[in-house]
Amino acid sequence: MQNPIIIIGAGLAGWSTARELRKLDKTTPVLLITADSGDFYAKPSLSNAFAQKRGPAQLVTTPAASMAASQNITLHAHTRVTAIDTVRQTVHTSAGEFAYAKLVLATGAQPIRIPMSGDAASAVLSVNALQDFSEFHARLMSVNSAAADGGIDLKKRIVIMGAGLIGCEFANDLMGSDFEVTVVDPIFLS
């Protein structure tokens, strides 16, 4: 049996790699491993979903199972890669060990985690993927629901750390959805 091409990551890079591989080669086995569901969505839509009144489910353009079937690949969703052995050409995961012929790392960028302490440090979220957005969305909706149930006019305040493009898009999106937003950004002096 032929070892597959393994792609680690199911973001735009991972799925695009799978699609391009299939254009060139319809028969080589391809295995895509992802820590999340693997559903396909446009990441930029995370920062404008509130203004469009879209929840996490509406952001998915193609479910992972449909993507895997259309590209004739094997999908291991909700699977964490724990080690890669380049000598033995194996990937060790929470679902077992897989041998590969070629390996593609398409894991995307990770957010910078600023060290924090205090009684609300655990409430700070990074929104870098659909799963992160789902948690963020659920928290905001639960605050809205609790306020409405109690007849309270609750100020919905959010602090966004980072005034780059995505931070500003999130701020604009949330302000347009009646949230009070403060954007903070570090200033580097030379």
CSV table of C-alpha atoms in Angstrom, one decimal:
chain,number,residue,atom,x,y,z
A,1,MET,CA,0.0,0.0,0.0
A,2,GLN,CA,1.3,3.4,-0.9
A,3,ASN,CA,1.9,5.9,1.9
A,4,PRO,CA,-0.2,9.0,1.6
A,5,ILE,CA,0.7,12.7,1.3
A,6,ILE,CA,-0.2,14.0,4.7
A,7,ILE,CA,-1.4,17.6,5.0
A,8,ILE,CA,-1.5,19.0,8.6
A,9,GLY,CA,-4.0,21.9,8.8
A,10,ALA,CA,-7.4,22.5,7.3
A,11,GLY,CA,-7.4,26.2,6.8
A,12,LEU,CA,-7.3,27.8,3.4
A,13,ALA,CA,-3.7,26.6,2.8
A,14,GLY,CA,-4.5,23.0,3.7
A,15,TRP,CA,-7.6,22.7,1.6
A,16,SER,CA,-6.1,24.6,-1.3
A,17,THR,CA,-3.1,22.3,-1.2
A,18,ALA,CA,-5.4,19.3,-1.3
A,19,ARG,CA,-7.4,20.8,-4.2
A,20,GLU,CA,-4.2,21.5,-6.2
A,21,LEU,CA,-2.8,18.1,-5.5
A,22,ARG,CA,-6.0,16.5,-6.9
A,23,LYS,CA,-5.7,18.5,-10.1
A,24,LEU,CA,-2.2,17.0,-10.7
A,25,ASP,CA,-2.8,13.5,-9.3
A,26,LYS,CA,-6.2,11.9,-8.7
A,27,THR,CA,-5.0,8.6,-7.2
A,28,THR,CA,-2.2,9.2,-4.6
A,29,PRO,CA,-3.8,8.8,-1.2
A,30,VAL,CA,-4.1,12.1,0.7
A,31,LEU,CA,-4.7,12.4,4.5
A,32,LEU,CA,-5.6,15.7,6.0
A,33,ILE,CA,-5.2,16.0,9.8
A,34,THR,CA,-6.7,19.0,11.6
A,35,ALA,CA,-7.2,19.8,15.3
A,36,ASP,CA,-10.6,21.4,14.5
A,37,SER,CA,-13.6,20.2,12.6
A,38,GLY,CA,-12.0,20.9,9.2
A,39,ASP,CA,-15.0,22.8,7.9
A,40,PHE,CA,-14.2,25.3,5.1
A,41,TYR,CA,-14.8,29.0,5.7
A,42,ALA,CA,-13.3,32.3,4.8
A,43,LYS,CA,-11.2,33.4,7.7
A,44,PRO,CA,-11.8,37.2,7.0
A,45,SER,CA,-15.5,36.6,7.6
A,46,LEU,CA,-14.7,36.2,11.3
A,47,SER,CA,-14.2,39.9,11.7
A,48,ASN,CA,-17.4,41.0,10.0
A,49,ALA,CA,-19.9,38.3,11.1
A,50,PHE,CA,-21.7,40.4,13.8
A,51,ALA,CA,-22.6,43.2,11.3
A,52,GLN,CA,-23.9,40.6,8.9
A,53,LYS,CA,-25.9,38.9,11.8
A,54,ARG,CA,-24.1,35.6,11.0
A,55,GLY,CA,-23.3,33.1,13.7
A,56,PRO,CA,-20.5,30.5,13.5
A,57,ALA,CA,-22.6,27.9,11.6
A,58,GLN,CA,-23.5,30.5,8.9
A,59,LEU,CA,-19.8,31.1,8.3
A,60,VAL,CA,-19.1,27.6,7.1
A,61,THR,CA,-19.2,27.5,3.3
A,62,THR,CA,-18.5,23.8,2.9
A,63,PRO,CA,-18.6,21.1,5.6
A,64,ALA,CA,-15.4,19.1,6.1
A,65,ALA,CA,-17.0,15.8,5.1
A,66,SER,CA,-18.1,17.4,1.7
A,67,MET,CA,-14.7,18.8,1.1
A,68,ALA,CA,-13.0,15.5,1.9
A,69,ALA,CA,-15.4,13.6,-0.4
A,70,SER,CA,-15.1,16.1,-3.3
A,71,GLN,CA,-11.3,15.9,-3.1
A,72,ASN,CA,-11.2,12.1,-2.4
A,73,ILE,CA,-9.1,12.5,0.7
A,74,THR,CA,-9.2,11.0,4.2
A,75,LEU,CA,-9.9,13.5,6.9
A,76,HIS,CA,-8.9,13.1,10.5
A,77,ALA,CA,-10.8,16.0,12.2
A,78,HIS,CA,-10.3,16.9,15.9
A,79,THR,CA,-6.9,15.2,15.8
A,80,ARG,CA,-3.9,16.7,17.4
A,81,VAL,CA,-0.4,16.1,16.0
A,82,THR,CA,1.9,15.4,18.9
A,83,ALA,CA,5.2,14.6,17.0
A,84,ILE,CA,6.7,14.3,13.6
A,85,ASP,CA,9.5,11.8,12.9
A,86,THR,CA,11.2,12.9,9.7
A,87,VAL,CA,13.6,10.0,9.8
A,88,ARG,CA,10.9,7.3,9.9
A,89,GLN,CA,8.5,9.6,8.0
A,90,THR,CA,5.7,9.3,10.5
A,91,VAL,CA,3.3,11.7,12.1
A,92,HIS,CA,2.2,10.9,15.7
A,93,THR,CA,-1.3,12.1,16.6
A,94,SER,CA,-4.0,11.7,19.2
A,95,ALA,CA,-5.6,9.1,16.7
A,96,GLY,CA,-2.4,7.1,16.2
A,97,GLU,CA,0.6,7.0,14.0
A,98,PHE,CA,0.6,7.6,10.3
A,99,ALA,CA,3.4,7.0,7.7
A,100,TYR,CA,3.7,9.5,4.9
A,101,ALA,CA,5.4,9.7,1.5
A,102,LYS,CA,5.3,13.5,1.6
A,103,LEU,CA,4.3,15.9,4.3
A,104,VAL,CA,2.8,19.4,4.1
A,105,LEU,CA,2.6,21.7,7.1
A,106,ALA,CA,-0.3,24.1,6.6
A,107,THR,CA,-1.0,25.1,10.2
A,108,GLY,CA,-1.3,28.8,9.6
A,109,ALA,CA,-0.3,31.6,12.0
A,110,GLN,CA,-0.8,31.5,15.7
A,111,PRO,CA,-1.9,34.5,17.7
A,112,ILE,CA,0.6,36.2,20.0
A,113,ARG,CA,-0.4,35.4,23.6
A,114,ILE,CA,0.4,38.3,25.9
A,115,PRO,CA,1.1,37.2,29.4
A,116,MET,CA,-1.7,38.4,31.7
A,117,SER,CA,-2.6,38.0,35.3
A,118,GLY,CA,-5.6,39.1,37.4
A,119,ASP,CA,-9.1,37.9,38.1
A,120,ALA,CA,-10.3,38.2,34.4
A,121,ALA,CA,-7.2,36.9,32.7
A,122,SER,CA,-8.9,33.6,31.9
A,123,ALA,CA,-11.7,35.5,30.2
A,124,VAL,CA,-9.4,36.9,27.4
A,125,LEU,CA,-9.9,35.2,24.1
A,126,SER,CA,-8.0,35.1,20.9
A,127,VAL,CA,-10.2,34.9,17.8
A,128,ASN,CA,-8.0,33.2,15.1
A,129,ALA,CA,-10.2,30.4,13.9
A,130,LEU,CA,-13.9,29.4,13.6
A,131,GLN,CA,-13.7,27.5,16.9
A,132,ASP,CA,-12.4,30.6,18.7
A,133,PHE,CA,-15.1,32.7,17.0
A,134,SER,CA,-17.8,30.2,18.2
A,135,GLU,CA,-16.7,30.6,21.8
A,136,PHE,CA,-16.5,34.4,21.4
A,137,HIS,CA,-20.0,34.5,19.8
A,138,ALA,CA,-21.5,32.2,22.5
A,139,ARG,CA,-20.1,34.4,25.3
A,140,LEU,CA,-21.5,37.6,23.7
A,141,MET,CA,-24.9,36.0,23.1
A,142,SER,CA,-25.1,34.7,26.7
A,143,VAL,CA,-24.4,38.3,28.0
A,144,ASN,CA,-27.2,39.6,25.7
A,145,SER,CA,-29.6,36.9,26.8
A,146,ALA,CA,-28.9,37.4,30.5
A,147,ALA,CA,-29.4,41.1,30.2
A,148,ALA,CA,-32.6,40.8,28.3
A,149,ASP,CA,-34.0,38.2,30.7
A,150,GLY,CA,-33.3,40.5,33.6
A,151,GLY,CA,-34.6,43.6,31.9
A,152,ILE,CA,-31.2,45.2,32.3
A,153,ASP,CA,-29.8,47.7,29.9
A,154,LEU,CA,-26.3,46.2,30.0
A,155,LYS,CA,-23.4,48.1,28.4
A,156,LYS,CA,-21.7,45.6,26.1
A,157,ARG,CA,-18.0,46.5,26.5
A,158,ILE,CA,-15.2,44.8,24.6
A,159,VAL,CA,-11.5,45.6,24.6
A,160,ILE,CA,-9.6,44.5,21.5
A,161,MET,CA,-5.9,44.2,21.8
A,162,GLY,CA,-4.2,45.0,18.6
A,163,ALA,CA,-4.9,47.9,16.2
A,164,GLY,CA,-3.9,46.0,13.0
A,165,LEU,CA,-6.2,45.4,10.1
A,166,ILE,CA,-8.1,42.5,11.8
A,167,GLY,CA,-8.4,44.3,15.2
A,168,CYS,CA,-9.8,47.3,13.5
A,169,GLU,CA,-12.2,45.2,11.4
A,170,PHE,CA,-13.4,43.5,14.6
A,171,ALA,CA,-13.9,46.9,16.3
A,172,ASN,CA,-15.9,48.3,13.4
A,173,ASP,CA,-18.0,45.1,13.2
A,174,LEU,CA,-18.8,45.1,16.9
A,175,MET,CA,-19.4,48.9,17.1
A,176,GLY,CA,-21.9,48.4,14.3
A,177,SER,CA,-23.6,45.8,16.4
A,178,ASP,CA,-24.1,48.1,19.5
A,179,PHE,CA,-21.0,47.1,21.4
A,180,GLU,CA,-18.8,49.7,23.1
A,181,VAL,CA,-15.3,48.9,21.9
A,182,THR,CA,-11.9,50.1,23.0
A,183,VAL,CA,-8.9,49.2,20.9
A,184,VAL,CA,-5.5,49.1,22.6
A,185,ASP,CA,-2.2,48.6,20.9
A,186,PRO,CA,1.4,48.6,22.1
A,187,ILE,CA,3.5,51.6,21.1
A,188,PHE,CA,7.1,50.8,20.4
A,189,LEU,CA,9.6,53.6,20.7
A,190,SER,CA,13.0,53.3,19.2
